[in-house]
GROMACS .gro file of C-alpha atoms in nm:
model
  397
    1UNK     CA    1  -2.522  -0.237  -0.966
    2UNK     CA    2  -2.352  -0.604  -1.114
    3UNK     CA    3  -2.732  -0.759  -0.962
    4UNK     CA    4  -2.579  -0.765  -0.604
    5UNK     CA    5  -2.739  -0.601  -0.285
    6UNK     CA    6  -2.408  -0.491  -0.063
    7UNK     CA    7  -2.404  -0.297   0.221
    8UNK     CA    8  -2.019  -0.134   0.079
    9UNK     CA    9  -1.877  -0.122  -0.203
   10UNK     CA   10  -1.590  -0.377  -0.050
   11UNK     CA   11  -1.885  -0.643   0.035
   12UNK     CA   12  -2.053  -0.585  -0.321
   13UNK     CA   13  -1.666  -0.598  -0.509
   14UNK     CA   14  -1.616  -0.962  -0.333
   15UNK     CA   15  -1.958  -1.068  -0.490
   16UNK     CA   16  -1.865  -1.029  -0.812
   17UNK     CA   17  -1.525  -1.172  -0.746
   18UNK     CA   18  -1.754  -1.547  -0.592
   19UNK     CA   19  -1.988  -1.465  -0.908
   20UNK     CA   20  -1.667  -1.503  -1.166
   21UNK     CA   21  -1.572  -1.882  -0.928
   22UNK     CA   22  -1.758  -2.177  -0.975
   23UNK     CA   23  -2.046  -2.307  -0.787
   24UNK     CA   24  -1.822  -2.576  -0.649
   25UNK     CA   25  -1.480  -2.473  -0.546
   26UNK     CA   26  -1.229  -2.572  -0.292
   27UNK     CA   27  -1.039  -2.297  -0.184
   28UNK     CA   28  -0.744  -2.393   0.076
   29UNK     CA   29  -0.800  -2.168   0.410
   30UNK     CA   30  -0.465  -1.976   0.580
   31UNK     CA   31  -0.328  -2.120   0.849
   32UNK     CA   32  -0.432  -1.923   1.173
   33UNK     CA   33  -0.001  -1.879   1.210
   34UNK     CA   34   0.028  -1.749   0.840
   35UNK     CA   35  -0.251  -1.514   0.837
   36UNK     CA   36  -0.141  -1.373   1.198
   37UNK     CA   37   0.200  -1.313   1.049
   38UNK     CA   38   0.059  -1.134   0.748
   39UNK     CA   39  -0.149  -0.880   0.977
   40UNK     CA   40   0.145  -0.815   1.215
   41UNK     CA   41   0.344  -0.733   0.941
   42UNK     CA   42   0.110  -0.518   0.710
   43UNK     CA   43   0.342  -0.266   0.566
   44UNK     CA   44   0.074  -0.095   0.375
   45UNK     CA   45   0.160   0.159   0.114
   46UNK     CA   46   0.441   0.277   0.035
   47UNK     CA   47   0.524   0.733   0.130
   48UNK     CA   48   0.835   0.849   0.061
   49UNK     CA   49   0.848   1.241   0.182
   50UNK     CA   50   1.098   1.506   0.221
   51UNK     CA   51   1.252   1.525   0.584
   52UNK     CA   52   1.270   1.936   0.474
   53UNK     CA   53   1.019   2.188   0.287
   54UNK     CA   54   1.169   2.271  -0.067
   55UNK     CA   55   1.035   2.477  -0.347
   56UNK     CA   56   1.065   2.425  -0.664
   57UNK     CA   57   0.930   2.568  -0.953
   58UNK     CA   58   0.825   2.255  -1.200
   59UNK     CA   59   0.730   1.879  -1.041
   60UNK     CA   60   0.606   1.606  -1.207
   61UNK     CA   61   0.367   1.354  -1.061
   62UNK     CA   62   0.293   1.006  -1.201
   63UNK     CA   63   0.010   0.814  -1.096
   64UNK     CA   64  -0.044   0.456  -1.156
   65UNK     CA   65  -0.394   0.368  -1.327
   66UNK     CA   66  -0.558   0.138  -1.099
   67UNK     CA   67  -0.251  -0.081  -0.959
   68UNK     CA   68  -0.468  -0.345  -0.752
   69UNK     CA   69  -0.642  -0.407  -1.050
   70UNK     CA   70  -0.316  -0.443  -1.282
   71UNK     CA   71  -0.121  -0.715  -0.943
   72UNK     CA   72  -0.397  -0.880  -0.924
   73UNK     CA   73  -0.355  -1.088  -1.226
   74UNK     CA   74  -0.133  -1.301  -1.111
   75UNK     CA   75  -0.178  -1.398  -0.772
   76UNK     CA   76  -0.032  -1.686  -0.516
   77UNK     CA   77  -0.278  -1.970  -0.593
   78UNK     CA   78  -0.524  -1.986  -0.306
   79UNK     CA   79  -0.617  -2.351  -0.428
   80UNK     CA   80  -0.339  -2.517  -0.311
   81UNK     CA   81  -0.160  -2.498   0.027
   82UNK     CA   82   0.202  -2.308   0.140
   83UNK     CA   83   0.501  -2.556   0.219
   84UNK     CA   84   0.598  -2.466   0.579
   85UNK     CA   85   0.979  -2.486   0.684
   86UNK     CA   86   1.108  -2.385   1.026
   87UNK     CA   87   1.510  -2.374   1.002
   88UNK     CA   88   1.527  -2.153   1.359
   89UNK     CA   89   1.924  -2.161   1.420
   90UNK     CA   90   2.032  -2.413   1.200
   91UNK     CA   91   2.180  -2.429   0.869
   92UNK     CA   92   2.072  -2.136   0.610
   93UNK     CA   93   1.945  -2.308   0.297
   94UNK     CA   94   1.877  -2.134  -0.050
   95UNK     CA   95   1.611  -2.408  -0.166
   96UNK     CA   96   1.375  -2.118  -0.149
   97UNK     CA   97   1.495  -1.978  -0.471
   98UNK     CA   98   1.324  -2.292  -0.686
   99UNK     CA   99   0.947  -2.143  -0.537
  100UNK     CA  100   0.716  -1.897  -0.713
  101UNK     CA  101   0.681  -1.708  -0.485
  102UNK     CA  102   0.749  -1.757  -0.050
  103UNK     CA  103   0.665  -1.511   0.253
  104UNK     CA  104   1.002  -1.502   0.465
  105UNK     CA  105   1.122  -1.442   0.788
  106UNK     CA  106   1.487  -1.293   0.783
  107UNK     CA  107   1.746  -1.074   0.938
  108UNK     CA  108   1.958  -0.881   0.729
  109UNK     CA  109   2.219  -0.555   0.745
  110UNK     CA  110   2.105  -0.279   0.518
  111UNK     CA  111   2.310  -0.152   0.271
  112UNK     CA  112   2.245   0.048  -0.041
  113UNK     CA  113   2.402   0.289  -0.280
  114UNK     CA  114   2.191   0.509  -0.347
  115UNK     CA  115   1.960   0.746  -0.118
  116UNK     CA  116   1.653   0.455  -0.147
  117UNK     CA  117   1.600   0.168   0.069
  118UNK     CA  118   1.373  -0.084  -0.096
  119UNK     CA  119   1.168  -0.193   0.204
  120UNK     CA  120   1.076   0.007   0.533
  121UNK     CA  121   1.046  -0.115   0.879
  122UNK     CA  122   0.779  -0.102   1.144
  123UNK     CA  123   0.993   0.085   1.424
  124UNK     CA  124   0.803   0.153   1.760
  125UNK     CA  125   0.437   0.249   1.543
  126UNK     CA  126   0.653   0.432   1.326
  127UNK     CA  127   0.764   0.324   0.945
  128UNK     CA  128   1.051   0.411   0.856
  129UNK     CA  129   1.346   0.346   0.608
  130UNK     CA  130   1.671   0.111   0.728
  131UNK     CA  131   2.022   0.308   0.854
  132UNK     CA  132   2.260   0.229   0.651
  133UNK     CA  133   2.436  -0.105   0.812
  134UNK     CA  134   2.134  -0.181   1.048
  135UNK     CA  135   2.088  -0.491   1.113
  136UNK     CA  136   1.698  -0.600   1.070
  137UNK     CA  137   1.495  -0.879   1.142
  138UNK     CA  138   1.175  -0.875   0.924
  139UNK     CA  139   0.931  -1.077   0.702
  140UNK     CA  140   0.911  -1.022   0.363
  141UNK     CA  141   0.810  -1.168  -0.006
  142UNK     CA  142   1.039  -1.315  -0.254
  143UNK     CA  143   1.038  -0.923  -0.482
  144UNK     CA  144   1.125  -0.739  -0.201
  145UNK     CA  145   1.431  -0.966  -0.050
  146UNK     CA  146   1.503  -1.015  -0.446
  147UNK     CA  147   1.520  -0.587  -0.411
  148UNK     CA  148   1.745  -0.604  -0.104
  149UNK     CA  149   1.971  -0.811  -0.199
  150UNK     CA  150   2.003  -0.657  -0.554
  151UNK     CA  151   2.041  -0.298  -0.369
  152UNK     CA  152   2.327  -0.432  -0.141
  153UNK     CA  153   2.173  -0.564   0.140
  154UNK     CA  154   2.381  -0.878   0.332
  155UNK     CA  155   2.099  -1.129   0.393
  156UNK     CA  156   2.224  -1.310   0.741
  157UNK     CA  157   1.983  -1.597   0.832
  158UNK     CA  158   1.652  -1.731   0.731
  159UNK     CA  159   1.445  -1.829   1.020
  160UNK     CA  160   1.155  -1.993   0.872
  161UNK     CA  161   0.954  -1.970   0.518
  162UNK     CA  162   0.585  -2.016   0.391
  163UNK     CA  163   0.662  -2.142  -0.006
  164UNK     CA  164   0.424  -2.102  -0.265
  165UNK     CA  165   0.435  -2.337  -0.506
  166UNK     CA  166   0.186  -2.185  -0.784
  167UNK     CA  167   0.025  -1.910  -0.894
  168UNK     CA  168  -0.326  -1.839  -1.040
  169UNK     CA  169  -0.487  -1.560  -1.270
  170UNK     CA  170  -0.854  -1.640  -0.997
  171UNK     CA  171  -0.893  -1.274  -0.935
  172UNK     CA  172  -0.844  -1.187  -1.347
  173UNK     CA  173  -1.161  -1.156  -1.454
  174UNK     CA  174  -1.298  -0.999  -1.142
  175UNK     CA  175  -1.017  -0.748  -1.270
  176UNK     CA  176  -1.196  -0.721  -1.611
  177UNK     CA  177  -1.531  -0.645  -1.525
  178UNK     CA  178  -1.429  -0.349  -1.279
  179UNK     CA  179  -1.207  -0.206  -1.560
  180UNK     CA  180  -1.444  -0.255  -1.826
  181UNK     CA  181  -1.709  -0.126  -1.654
  182UNK     CA  182  -1.557   0.223  -1.544
  183UNK     CA  183  -1.449   0.235  -1.888
  184UNK     CA  184  -1.819   0.215  -2.011
  185UNK     CA  185  -1.970   0.420  -1.691
  186UNK     CA  186  -2.088   0.765  -1.717
  187UNK     CA  187  -2.259   0.795  -1.367
  188UNK     CA  188  -2.040   1.011  -1.168
  189UNK     CA  189  -2.189   0.879  -0.887
  190UNK     CA  190  -2.142   0.473  -1.003
  191UNK     CA  191  -1.766   0.568  -1.101
  192UNK     CA  192  -1.727   0.662  -0.742
  193UNK     CA  193  -1.816   0.311  -0.680
  194UNK     CA  194  -1.689   0.121  -0.905
  195UNK     CA  195  -1.296   0.248  -0.814
  196UNK     CA  196  -1.364   0.168  -0.425
  197UNK     CA  197  -1.487  -0.142  -0.485
  198UNK     CA  198  -1.114  -0.173  -0.682
  199UNK     CA  199  -0.907  -0.081  -0.371
  200UNK     CA  200  -1.183  -0.190  -0.136
  201UNK     CA  201  -1.143  -0.552  -0.215
  202UNK     CA  202  -0.756  -0.598  -0.163
  203UNK     CA  203  -0.854  -0.391   0.183
  204UNK     CA  204  -1.118  -0.655   0.313
  205UNK     CA  205  -0.809  -0.925   0.315
  206UNK     CA  206  -0.609  -0.757   0.437
  207UNK     CA  207  -0.830  -0.721   0.807
  208UNK     CA  208  -0.904  -0.973   1.030
  209UNK     CA  209  -1.186  -1.234   0.985
  210UNK     CA  210  -1.441  -1.194   1.248
  211UNK     CA  211  -1.757  -1.351   1.375
  212UNK     CA  212  -2.009  -1.088   1.541
  213UNK     CA  213  -2.287  -1.243   1.786
  214UNK     CA  214  -2.542  -1.037   2.027
  215UNK     CA  215  -2.517  -1.073   2.384
  216UNK     CA  216  -2.781  -0.886   2.585
  217UNK     CA  217  -2.646  -0.659   2.865
  218UNK     CA  218  -2.860  -0.888   3.135
  219UNK     CA  219  -2.602  -1.226   3.075
  220UNK     CA  220  -2.301  -1.241   3.307
  221UNK     CA  221  -2.089  -1.265   3.039
  222UNK     CA  222  -2.082  -0.953   2.898
  223UNK     CA  223  -1.739  -0.788   2.882
  224UNK     CA  224  -1.575  -0.477   2.848
  225UNK     CA  225  -1.473  -0.489   2.532
  226UNK     CA  226  -1.806  -0.540   2.414
  227UNK     CA  227  -1.960  -0.268   2.251
  228UNK     CA  228  -2.287  -0.163   2.287
  229UNK     CA  229  -2.560  -0.089   2.003
  230UNK     CA  230  -2.654   0.282   2.029
  231UNK     CA  231  -3.005   0.330   1.937
  232UNK     CA  232  -3.112   0.621   1.882
  233UNK     CA  233  -2.876   0.995   1.964
  234UNK     CA  234  -3.134   1.298   2.056
  235UNK     CA  235  -3.087   1.619   2.215
  236UNK     CA  236  -3.176   1.443   2.571
  237UNK     CA  237  -2.873   1.206   2.477
  238UNK     CA  238  -2.799   0.893   2.349
  239UNK     CA  239  -3.052   0.574   2.404
  240UNK     CA  240  -2.868   0.227   2.464
  241UNK     CA  241  -2.996  -0.086   2.309
  242UNK     CA  242  -2.969  -0.320   2.602
  243UNK     CA  243  -2.777  -0.515   2.354
  244UNK     CA  244  -2.401  -0.554   2.300
  245UNK     CA  245  -2.190  -0.691   1.961
  246UNK     CA  246  -1.874  -0.896   2.055
  247UNK     CA  247  -1.656  -0.988   1.788
  248UNK     CA  248  -1.408  -1.277   1.829
  249UNK     CA  249  -1.137  -1.364   1.529
  250UNK     CA  250  -1.284  -1.644   1.275
  251UNK     CA  251  -0.984  -1.837   1.279
  252UNK     CA  252  -1.175  -2.129   1.025
  253UNK     CA  253  -1.224  -1.831   0.773
  254UNK     CA  254  -1.123  -1.871   0.439
  255UNK     CA  255  -1.039  -1.526   0.389
  256UNK     CA  256  -0.799  -1.487   0.153
  257UNK     CA  257  -0.554  -1.253   0.328
  258UNK     CA  258  -0.166  -1.385   0.139
  259UNK     CA  259  -0.350  -1.271  -0.167
  260UNK     CA  260  -0.442  -0.901  -0.066
  261UNK     CA  261  -0.105  -0.863   0.117
  262UNK     CA  262   0.095  -0.969  -0.177
  263UNK     CA  263  -0.126  -0.764  -0.445
  264UNK     CA  264  -0.003  -0.412  -0.184
  265UNK     CA  265   0.323  -0.541  -0.193
  266UNK     CA  266   0.356  -0.572  -0.570
  267UNK     CA  267   0.304  -0.240  -0.602
  268UNK     CA  268   0.509  -0.108  -0.358
  269UNK     CA  269   0.758  -0.321  -0.456
  270UNK     CA  270   0.755  -0.166  -0.810
  271UNK     CA  271   0.704   0.202  -0.717
  272UNK     CA  272   1.028   0.143  -0.500
  273UNK     CA  273   1.239   0.015  -0.860
  274UNK     CA  274   1.044   0.262  -1.036
  275UNK     CA  275   1.194   0.511  -0.825
  276UNK     CA  276   1.528   0.335  -0.792
  277UNK     CA  277   1.570   0.419  -1.172
  278UNK     CA  278   1.442   0.787  -1.187
  279UNK     CA  279   1.734   0.830  -0.909
  280UNK     CA  280   1.999   0.680  -1.097
  281UNK     CA  281   1.911   0.851  -1.390
  282UNK     CA  282   1.939   1.136  -1.207
  283UNK     CA  283   1.623   1.268  -1.144
  284UNK     CA  284   1.506   1.417  -0.807
  285UNK     CA  285   1.257   1.229  -0.646
  286UNK     CA  286   1.010   1.467  -0.433
  287UNK     CA  287   0.786   1.234  -0.314
  288UNK     CA  288   0.524   0.891  -0.338
  289UNK     CA  289   0.264   0.806  -0.197
  290UNK     CA  290   0.155   0.410  -0.212
  291UNK     CA  291   0.052   0.420  -0.643
  292UNK     CA  292   0.203   0.752  -0.726
  293UNK     CA  293   0.530   0.972  -0.685
  294UNK     CA  294   0.707   1.261  -0.760
  295UNK     CA  295   0.993   1.407  -0.962
  296UNK     CA  296   1.196   1.772  -1.034
  297UNK     CA  297   1.223   1.628  -1.388
  298UNK     CA  298   1.003   1.524  -1.626
  299UNK     CA  299   1.078   1.153  -1.636
  300UNK     CA  300   1.251   0.995  -1.955
  301UNK     CA  301   1.110   0.651  -1.816
  302UNK     CA  302   0.824   0.581  -2.082
  303UNK     CA  303   0.560   0.504  -1.804
  304UNK     CA  304   0.281   0.697  -1.969
  305UNK     CA  305  -0.024   0.524  -2.080
  306UNK     CA  306  -0.367   0.501  -1.992
  307UNK     CA  307  -0.393   0.097  -1.909
  308UNK     CA  308  -0.398  -0.072  -1.613
  309UNK     CA  309  -0.021  -0.038  -1.476
  310UNK     CA  310   0.120   0.284  -1.697
  311UNK     CA  311   0.102   0.645  -1.541
  312UNK     CA  312  -0.032   0.932  -1.603
  313UNK     CA  313   0.141   1.234  -1.592
  314UNK     CA  314   0.042   1.586  -1.385
  315UNK     CA  315   0.299   1.903  -1.416
  316UNK     CA  316   0.304   2.094  -1.112
  317UNK     CA  317   0.469   2.440  -1.139
  318UNK     CA  318   0.593   2.691  -0.842
  319UNK     CA  319   0.510   2.458  -0.525
  320UNK     CA  320   0.666   2.411  -0.191
  321UNK     CA  321   0.727   2.035  -0.142
  322UNK     CA  322   0.612   1.917   0.262
  323UNK     CA  323   0.653   1.554   0.332
  324UNK     CA  324   0.555   1.379   0.013
  325UNK     CA  325   0.230   1.726  -0.046
  326UNK     CA  326   0.286   2.012  -0.289
  327UNK     CA  327   0.187   2.302  -0.195
  328UNK     CA  328   0.110   2.532  -0.495
  329UNK     CA  329   0.093   2.904  -0.494
  330UNK     CA  330  -0.276   2.876  -0.644
  331UNK     CA  331  -0.427   2.689  -0.315
  332UNK     CA  332  -0.688   2.545  -0.582
  333UNK     CA  333  -0.413   2.333  -0.755
  334UNK     CA  334  -0.298   2.208  -0.439
  335UNK     CA  335  -0.208   1.807  -0.365
  336UNK     CA  336  -0.138   1.697  -0.085
  337UNK     CA  337  -0.279   1.326   0.054
  338UNK     CA  338  -0.457   1.300   0.365
  339UNK     CA  339  -0.613   1.651   0.327
  340UNK     CA  340  -0.972   1.642   0.160
  341UNK     CA  341  -1.027   1.895  -0.099
  342UNK     CA  342  -1.225   2.191   0.029
  343UNK     CA  343  -1.179   2.123   0.404
  344UNK     CA  344  -1.022   2.341   0.635
  345UNK     CA  345  -0.716   2.192   0.715
  346UNK     CA  346  -0.577   2.175   0.363
  347UNK     CA  347  -0.657   2.517   0.320
  348UNK     CA  348  -0.467   2.588   0.652
  349UNK     CA  349  -0.197   2.373   0.525
  350UNK     CA  350  -0.160   2.566   0.250
  351UNK     CA  351  -0.101   2.935   0.447
  352UNK     CA  352   0.131   2.823   0.663
  353UNK     CA  353   0.353   2.698   0.444
  354UNK     CA  354   0.252   2.973   0.204
  355UNK     CA  355   0.339   3.208   0.463
  356UNK     CA  356   0.639   3.006   0.568
  357UNK     CA  357   0.774   3.070   0.234
  358UNK     CA  358   0.703   3.446   0.232
  359UNK     CA  359   0.988   3.496   0.494
  360UNK     CA  360   1.239   3.299   0.306
  361UNK     CA  361   1.252   2.981   0.527
  362UNK     CA  362   1.207   2.734   0.268
  363UNK     CA  363   1.471   2.618  -0.018
  364UNK     CA  364   1.452   2.865  -0.294
  365UNK     CA  365   1.569   2.596  -0.584
  366UNK     CA  366   1.424   2.810  -0.889
  367UNK     CA  367   1.441   2.532  -1.155
  368UNK     CA  368   1.646   2.781  -1.379
  369UNK     CA  369   1.807   2.526  -1.598
  370UNK     CA  370   1.497   2.289  -1.690
  371UNK     CA  371   1.357   2.722  -1.772
  372UNK     CA  372   1.663   2.767  -1.976
  373UNK     CA  373   1.606   2.472  -2.190
  374UNK     CA  374   1.901   2.257  -2.001
  375UNK     CA  375   1.787   1.871  -1.917
  376UNK     CA  376   1.845   2.023  -1.553
  377UNK     CA  377   1.974   1.619  -1.445
  378UNK     CA  378   2.197   1.627  -1.139
  379UNK     CA  379   2.421   1.351  -1.033
  380UNK     CA  380   2.203   1.103  -0.756
  381UNK     CA  381   2.452   1.163  -0.515
  382UNK     CA  382   2.327   1.553  -0.492
  383UNK     CA  383   2.030   1.424  -0.331
  384UNK     CA  384   2.119   1.191  -0.095
  385UNK     CA  385   1.933   1.214   0.280
  386UNK     CA  386   1.678   1.480   0.150
  387UNK     CA  387   1.392   1.298   0.164
  388UNK     CA  388   1.284   1.022   0.443
  389UNK     CA  389   1.052   0.735   0.484
  390UNK     CA  390   0.717   0.676   0.618
  391UNK     CA  391   0.450   0.422   0.514
  392UNK     CA  392   0.033   0.354   0.563
  393UNK     CA  393  -0.148   0.022   0.642
  394UNK     CA  394  -0.448   0.194   0.495
  395UNK     CA  395  -0.579   0.146   0.097
  396UNK     CA  396  -0.612   0.386  -0.186
  397UNK     CA  397  -0.501   0.446  -0.533
   0.00000   0.00000   0.00000
């Protein structure tokens, strides 16, 4: 495929990207400090979940078409080094408003007027929404900080920042090639590879670049973290090779960590702004998963279309909402992110909540107002605190 050889779709995708660039090209290598802050604050895709199971006779899911391809059209330029500024405890400056984008460390007080926060924060290994009036210490991109300030957050202090002066469309040709290839492809297996290429490269950018070397077991410097190579696995047991693999961080890598991080943030920020508009219009948010969200009434935002960045609509009838999963009475129609179709776990999930619903343990809102032809729209305040937040560092669309 594409006349390149590769072991994985993400590796093949990177070769396609390289093929769109000039043979001689200078790309700025992210500093070790910048890369470490990006890897330590990955955030991942946004996930919003219902706090308690609830039954809905109708639910509408909106899935963004090839979100990462859409967000790849304009990213921080890899050709120019960002400007690093340390403020410490000194006087806060507003010079960062002049730049195209930035990655900024700050302290804020969280507050919103609707039941949806613009960001999630990491708390003891779990992503959650901030509490009202909670003081938080976070790293954010420009879009996220602007969303927070617009929502009503109070910015207390900026600790340090990386300012990006220029944006670039250097990934646009790569995105166009994959999009056009998918449109023309008729082979289902190749379609699956193309879809993995679209998200795999962005995930590859967000992993720490590593160097690998072979270490023999007789060498005195073999350490516990060195992984033994499994030569074979038979009925007699494991056959371990005398060689180990040692992985060390490659601080000299020019891997595009800021660009991958930025693309995922743009999807996260777009999902927040759309869900915010739905809530303000009186629609009920039932959950979200990376580039897809679900509401209880048909969206009136005009998002549906076939192009990149537009949304596909899917209607679900008679479902139980569990976290961000939709569990219908017909198990074959179940939509459950994280549960493979046809798996025992997916079937068990359906059986468990179907039984719970029969025992009348789940809110039985029937959606009668919509069935009668009413717009069925409630005030946004009716849904306050009806859902919570989670997150994932995994990639997917």
